[in-house]
Amino acid sequence: RQGLGAWRPAPEVAQRHAVQSSVGDMLRFSRRSIFSAFGIIEHLQADQLLVGLLLSATQFGLYTAGTAFANLPRFLGQSVGYVAYPEVSSAPGPLKRRTIVRFVLLGGLAIGPAVALLVMAVPWLLPLLLGSSFRPAIPVAQILLAGALLQALRRVAAEAIRGLGSGLSATVAEGIFIAVFAGSLLPLTAALGVEGAALASSLASFAAAVAIFRFKVGMIQ
């Protein structure tokens, strides 16, 4: 947070561009953003509930093991996003787009190398931590890591856009994730088993990330 301090507008600039919101405005913003603020994957782990209904206990264990390695990118995305939210909110109007771009780039620089290192380290790190019987979870973890990168960047963008006062766009992206994941989970698990479940999660992350970047971030002037 201290390292990002140089990007903050001077206090007098932030005060000049301050916007007074009514209680009704805040309630509308809260209703639109509360669903996406929880994160159905990050916090509720709803993907594991659905996967557990379709896979055997052994396959579900492999999926859960792979998910454990995908938590770090998600945590990094949340952390950068929580800083981006107030920074975008306090930035003067002409600088809001630049502030969002900076934080998305910062998220990529922080999360991308971490994901790349984990993808390369998983083949020896996962058996070391969980035992050789979990070796079949290695490709699952690698697929989920790719999806976690997109998920983390989406979280950064969602929090930054929330700083513009738009809570609905992140909720729509979350809804797209749920729809794509639920729609692709059954056919992919039927064809590919546990790796298909991981692929469904990554495809849903891709669709949600495209939605929030293409339809919202690209519209910010």
mmCIF file of C-alpha atoms in Angstrom:
data_model
loop_
_atom_site.group_PDB
_atom_site.id
_atom_site.type_symbol
_atom_site.label_atom_id
_atom_site.label_comp_id
_atom_site.label_asym_id
_atom_site.label_seq_id
_atom_site.Cartn_x
_atom_site.Cartn_y
_atom_site.Cartn_z
ATOM 1 C CA ARG A 1 0.000 0.000 0.000
ATOM 2 C CA GLN A 2 2.861 2.363 0.774
ATOM 3 C CA GLY A 3 4.481 1.604 -2.562
ATOM 4 C CA LEU A 4 1.301 2.676 -4.345
ATOM 5 C CA GLY A 5 1.115 5.938 -2.424
ATOM 6 C CA ALA A 6 2.738 7.886 -5.250
ATOM 7 C CA TRP A 7 -0.293 7.178 -7.427
ATOM 8 C CA ARG A 8 -2.717 8.833 -5.059
ATOM 9 C CA PRO A 9 -3.980 12.291 -5.961
ATOM 10 C CA ALA A 10 -2.974 15.090 -3.622
ATOM 11 C CA PRO A 11 -5.525 15.567 -0.804
ATOM 12 C CA GLU A 12 -6.674 18.918 -2.156
ATOM 13 C CA VAL A 13 -7.220 17.384 -5.613
ATOM 14 C CA ALA A 14 -9.245 14.514 -4.162
ATOM 15 C CA GLN A 15 -11.368 16.969 -2.165
ATOM 16 C CA ARG A 16 -12.107 19.104 -5.230
ATOM 17 C CA HIS A 17 -13.424 16.047 -7.057
ATOM 18 C CA ALA A 18 -15.289 14.550 -4.118
ATOM 19 C CA VAL A 19 -18.840 13.443 -4.840
ATOM 20 C CA GLN A 20 -21.531 13.577 -2.192
ATOM 21 C CA SER A 21 -23.714 10.451 -2.208
ATOM 22 C CA SER A 22 -27.103 10.041 -0.617
ATOM 23 C CA VAL A 23 -28.126 7.081 1.517
ATOM 24 C CA GLY A 24 -30.266 5.866 -1.387
ATOM 25 C CA ASP A 25 -27.268 5.959 -3.739
ATOM 26 C CA MET A 26 -25.211 3.900 -1.322
ATOM 27 C CA LEU A 27 -27.982 1.346 -0.844
ATOM 28 C CA ARG A 28 -28.436 0.946 -4.620
ATOM 29 C CA PHE A 29 -24.693 0.516 -5.032
ATOM 30 C CA SER A 30 -24.623 -2.071 -2.232
ATOM 31 C CA ARG A 31 -27.498 -4.094 -3.674
ATOM 32 C CA ARG A 32 -25.835 -4.229 -7.075
ATOM 33 C CA SER A 33 -22.389 -5.187 -5.841
ATOM 34 C CA ILE A 34 -22.936 -7.361 -2.758
ATOM 35 C CA PHE A 35 -23.289 -10.595 -4.747
ATOM 36 C CA SER A 36 -20.006 -10.156 -6.609
ATOM 37 C CA ALA A 37 -18.210 -8.856 -3.516
ATOM 38 C CA PHE A 38 -18.487 -12.278 -1.874
ATOM 39 C CA GLY A 39 -16.976 -14.195 -4.794
ATOM 40 C CA ILE A 40 -18.737 -17.479 -5.397
ATOM 41 C CA ILE A 41 -15.397 -19.238 -5.943
ATOM 42 C CA GLU A 42 -13.016 -17.312 -3.678
ATOM 43 C CA HIS A 43 -15.235 -17.341 -0.597
ATOM 44 C CA LEU A 44 -18.164 -19.693 -1.078
ATOM 45 C CA GLN A 45 -16.240 -22.398 -3.025
ATOM 46 C CA ALA A 46 -19.403 -23.217 -4.935
ATOM 47 C CA ASP A 47 -17.385 -24.910 -7.689
ATOM 48 C CA GLN A 48 -16.378 -27.643 -5.243
ATOM 49 C CA LEU A 49 -20.013 -28.193 -4.263
ATOM 50 C CA LEU A 50 -21.019 -28.741 -7.890
ATOM 51 C CA VAL A 51 -17.962 -30.836 -8.774
ATOM 52 C CA GLY A 52 -18.530 -33.024 -5.733
ATOM 53 C CA LEU A 53 -21.947 -33.965 -7.064
ATOM 54 C CA LEU A 54 -20.557 -35.242 -10.383
ATOM 55 C CA LEU A 55 -17.242 -36.898 -9.524
ATOM 56 C CA SER A 56 -16.218 -39.861 -7.431
ATOM 57 C CA ALA A 57 -14.640 -39.279 -4.027
ATOM 58 C CA THR A 58 -11.182 -39.962 -5.465
ATOM 59 C CA GLN A 59 -11.604 -37.549 -8.358
ATOM 60 C CA PHE A 60 -13.090 -34.927 -6.069
ATOM 61 C CA GLY A 61 -10.025 -35.237 -3.850
ATOM 62 C CA LEU A 62 -7.811 -34.575 -6.878
ATOM 63 C CA TYR A 63 -9.861 -31.509 -7.799
ATOM 64 C CA THR A 64 -9.642 -30.156 -4.253
ATOM 65 C CA ALA A 65 -5.883 -30.700 -4.216
ATOM 66 C CA GLY A 66 -5.537 -28.730 -7.439
ATOM 67 C CA THR A 67 -7.750 -25.967 -6.086
ATOM 68 C CA ALA A 68 -5.436 -25.494 -3.117
ATOM 69 C CA PHE A 69 -2.669 -24.281 -5.439
ATOM 70 C CA ALA A 70 -5.029 -21.883 -7.221
ATOM 71 C CA ASN A 71 -5.755 -19.986 -4.009
ATOM 72 C CA LEU A 72 -2.569 -17.894 -4.101
ATOM 73 C CA PRO A 73 -3.340 -16.059 -7.381
ATOM 74 C CA ARG A 74 -6.876 -15.388 -6.154
ATOM 75 C CA PHE A 75 -5.528 -13.960 -2.903
ATOM 76 C CA LEU A 76 -3.118 -11.705 -4.789
ATOM 77 C CA GLY A 77 -5.918 -10.472 -7.037
ATOM 78 C CA GLN A 78 -8.102 -9.682 -4.049
ATOM 79 C CA SER A 79 -5.267 -7.824 -2.341
ATOM 80 C CA VAL A 80 -4.507 -5.619 -5.345
ATOM 81 C CA GLY A 81 -8.217 -5.069 -5.918
ATOM 82 C CA TYR A 82 -8.822 -3.894 -2.359
ATOM 83 C CA VAL A 83 -6.189 -1.186 -2.874
ATOM 84 C CA ALA A 84 -7.489 -0.290 -6.350
ATOM 85 C CA TYR A 85 -11.028 0.382 -5.119
ATOM 86 C CA PRO A 86 -10.290 3.484 -2.971
ATOM 87 C CA GLU A 87 -7.559 4.694 -5.318
ATOM 88 C CA VAL A 88 -9.895 4.801 -8.320
ATOM 89 C CA SER A 89 -12.664 6.294 -6.208
ATOM 90 C CA SER A 90 -10.458 9.166 -5.013
ATOM 91 C CA ALA A 91 -8.796 9.849 -8.379
ATOM 92 C CA PRO A 92 -9.995 12.920 -10.317
ATOM 93 C CA GLY A 93 -12.228 12.156 -13.300
ATOM 94 C CA PRO A 94 -9.632 12.473 -16.091
ATOM 95 C CA LEU A 95 -7.247 10.138 -14.232
ATOM 96 C CA LYS A 96 -9.678 7.349 -13.358
ATOM 97 C CA ARG A 97 -9.079 5.373 -16.564
ATOM 98 C CA ARG A 98 -5.310 5.669 -16.139
ATOM 99 C CA THR A 99 -5.597 4.542 -12.519
ATOM 100 C CA ILE A 100 -7.607 1.474 -13.508
ATOM 101 C CA VAL A 101 -5.098 0.554 -16.220
ATOM 102 C CA ARG A 102 -2.218 0.952 -13.757
ATOM 103 C CA PHE A 103 -3.782 -1.383 -11.246
ATOM 104 C CA VAL A 104 -4.688 -3.997 -13.844
ATOM 105 C CA LEU A 105 -1.086 -3.894 -15.091
ATOM 106 C CA LEU A 106 0.154 -4.081 -11.508
ATOM 107 C CA GLY A 107 -2.066 -7.103 -10.962
ATOM 108 C CA GLY A 108 -0.645 -8.772 -14.053
ATOM 109 C CA LEU A 109 2.918 -8.083 -12.931
ATOM 110 C CA ALA A 110 2.230 -9.440 -9.452
ATOM 111 C CA ILE A 111 0.070 -12.429 -10.353
ATOM 112 C CA GLY A 112 1.482 -13.562 -13.717
ATOM 113 C CA PRO A 113 4.981 -14.529 -12.506
ATOM 114 C CA ALA A 114 3.519 -16.214 -9.417
ATOM 115 C CA VAL A 115 1.248 -18.354 -11.586
ATOM 116 C CA ALA A 116 4.074 -19.207 -13.996
ATOM 117 C CA LEU A 117 6.304 -20.318 -11.113
ATOM 118 C CA LEU A 118 3.532 -22.412 -9.593
ATOM 119 C CA VAL A 119 2.735 -24.096 -12.917
ATOM 120 C CA MET A 120 6.403 -25.095 -13.239
ATOM 121 C CA ALA A 121 6.723 -26.089 -9.569
ATOM 122 C CA VAL A 122 3.503 -28.091 -9.217
ATOM 123 C CA PRO A 123 4.922 -31.347 -10.728
ATOM 124 C CA TRP A 124 7.307 -31.714 -7.793
ATOM 125 C CA LEU A 125 5.676 -29.473 -5.182
ATOM 126 C CA LEU A 126 2.286 -31.182 -5.135
ATOM 127 C CA PRO A 127 3.613 -34.730 -4.509
ATOM 128 C CA LEU A 128 6.056 -33.316 -1.957
ATOM 129 C CA LEU A 129 3.270 -31.696 0.067
ATOM 130 C CA LEU A 130 0.415 -34.165 -0.456
ATOM 131 C CA GLY A 131 2.112 -37.445 -1.315
ATOM 132 C CA SER A 132 2.731 -39.416 -4.493
ATOM 133 C CA SER A 133 -0.865 -40.682 -4.615
ATOM 134 C CA PHE A 134 -1.891 -37.149 -5.618
ATOM 135 C CA ARG A 135 0.257 -37.051 -8.756
ATOM 136 C CA PRO A 136 -2.848 -37.287 -10.991
ATOM 137 C CA ALA A 137 -3.855 -33.887 -9.582
ATOM 138 C CA ILE A 138 -0.865 -32.168 -11.250
ATOM 139 C CA PRO A 139 -2.589 -31.378 -14.595
ATOM 140 C CA VAL A 140 -5.721 -30.400 -12.663
ATOM 141 C CA ALA A 141 -3.752 -27.866 -10.636
ATOM 142 C CA GLN A 142 -2.087 -26.465 -13.755
ATOM 143 C CA ILE A 143 -5.425 -25.982 -15.533
ATOM 144 C CA LEU A 144 -6.941 -24.362 -12.449
ATOM 145 C CA LEU A 145 -3.937 -22.050 -12.125
ATOM 146 C CA ALA A 146 -4.555 -20.713 -15.628
ATOM 147 C CA GLY A 147 -8.144 -20.002 -14.669
ATOM 148 C CA ALA A 148 -7.062 -18.485 -11.343
ATOM 149 C CA LEU A 149 -4.889 -15.965 -13.194
ATOM 150 C CA LEU A 150 -7.902 -14.767 -15.185
ATOM 151 C CA GLN A 151 -10.048 -14.815 -12.067
ATOM 152 C CA ALA A 152 -7.536 -12.723 -10.152
ATOM 153 C CA LEU A 153 -7.255 -10.120 -12.919
ATOM 154 C CA ARG A 154 -11.045 -9.990 -13.116
ATOM 155 C CA ARG A 155 -11.141 -9.322 -9.383
ATOM 156 C CA VAL A 156 -8.686 -6.436 -9.767
ATOM 157 C CA ALA A 157 -10.760 -4.937 -12.588
ATOM 158 C CA ALA A 158 -14.019 -5.490 -10.715
ATOM 159 C CA GLU A 159 -12.796 -3.697 -7.597
ATOM 160 C CA ALA A 160 -11.343 -0.870 -9.671
ATOM 161 C CA ILE A 161 -14.639 -0.426 -11.529
ATOM 162 C CA ARG A 162 -16.446 -0.506 -8.205
ATOM 163 C CA GLY A 163 -14.388 2.586 -7.420
ATOM 164 C CA LEU A 164 -16.236 4.310 -10.275
ATOM 165 C CA GLY A 165 -19.487 3.655 -8.468
ATOM 166 C CA SER A 166 -20.493 0.750 -10.713
ATOM 167 C CA GLY A 167 -21.328 -2.360 -8.730
ATOM 168 C CA LEU A 168 -23.472 -4.046 -11.359
ATOM 169 C CA SER A 169 -20.720 -4.839 -13.878
ATOM 170 C CA ALA A 170 -18.855 -7.096 -11.430
ATOM 171 C CA THR A 171 -22.120 -8.838 -10.549
ATOM 172 C CA VAL A 172 -22.875 -9.451 -14.235
ATOM 173 C CA ALA A 173 -19.377 -10.916 -14.720
ATOM 174 C CA GLU A 174 -19.940 -13.174 -11.713
ATOM 175 C CA GLY A 175 -23.238 -14.310 -13.210
ATOM 176 C CA ILE A 176 -21.523 -15.096 -16.518
ATOM 177 C CA PHE A 177 -18.955 -17.191 -14.662
ATOM 178 C CA ILE A 178 -21.704 -19.199 -12.963
ATOM 179 C CA ALA A 179 -23.630 -19.711 -16.199
ATOM 180 C CA VAL A 180 -20.608 -20.882 -18.220
ATOM 181 C CA PHE A 181 -19.305 -23.088 -15.422
ATOM 182 C CA ALA A 182 -22.664 -24.735 -14.768
ATOM 183 C CA GLY A 183 -23.331 -25.175 -18.489
ATOM 184 C CA SER A 184 -19.959 -26.721 -19.357
ATOM 185 C CA LEU A 185 -19.326 -28.750 -16.206
ATOM 186 C CA LEU A 186 -21.485 -31.774 -17.014
ATOM 187 C CA PRO A 187 -20.334 -32.388 -20.617
ATOM 188 C CA LEU A 188 -16.668 -31.755 -19.800
ATOM 189 C CA THR A 189 -16.627 -33.996 -16.735
ATOM 190 C CA ALA A 190 -18.410 -36.703 -18.714
ATOM 191 C CA ALA A 191 -15.722 -36.507 -21.407
ATOM 192 C CA LEU A 192 -12.570 -35.756 -19.402
ATOM 193 C CA GLY A 193 -13.327 -36.514 -15.763
ATOM 194 C CA VAL A 194 -11.651 -34.357 -13.146
ATOM 195 C CA GLU A 195 -9.575 -32.515 -15.740
ATOM 196 C CA GLY A 196 -12.815 -31.588 -17.485
ATOM 197 C CA ALA A 197 -14.081 -30.043 -14.252
ATOM 198 C CA ALA A 198 -10.916 -27.958 -14.016
ATOM 199 C CA LEU A 199 -11.291 -26.944 -17.671
ATOM 200 C CA ALA A 200 -14.898 -25.869 -17.054
ATOM 201 C CA SER A 201 -13.717 -23.588 -14.248
ATOM 202 C CA SER A 202 -10.998 -22.060 -16.423
ATOM 203 C CA LEU A 203 -13.395 -21.533 -19.355
ATOM 204 C CA ALA A 204 -15.840 -19.796 -17.023
ATOM 205 C CA SER A 205 -13.032 -17.590 -15.707
ATOM 206 C CA PHE A 206 -12.089 -16.666 -19.269
ATOM 207 C CA ALA A 207 -15.681 -15.769 -20.187
ATOM 208 C CA ALA A 208 -16.140 -13.624 -17.074
ATOM 209 C CA ALA A 209 -12.811 -11.849 -17.596
ATOM 210 C CA VAL A 210 -13.656 -11.074 -21.227
ATOM 211 C CA ALA A 211 -17.024 -9.717 -20.136
ATOM 212 C CA ILE A 212 -15.695 -7.281 -17.585
ATOM 213 C CA PHE A 213 -12.737 -6.111 -19.686
ATOM 214 C CA ARG A 214 -14.491 -5.933 -23.043
ATOM 215 C CA PHE A 215 -17.776 -4.440 -22.023
ATOM 216 C CA LYS A 216 -16.849 -2.235 -19.090
ATOM 217 C CA VAL A 217 -13.176 -1.333 -18.906
ATOM 218 C CA GLY A 218 -13.124 -0.648 -22.644
ATOM 219 C CA MET A 219 -15.994 1.821 -22.263
ATOM 220 C CA ILE A 220 -14.251 4.001 -19.664
ATOM 221 C CA GLN A 221 -13.106 7.233 -21.239
#
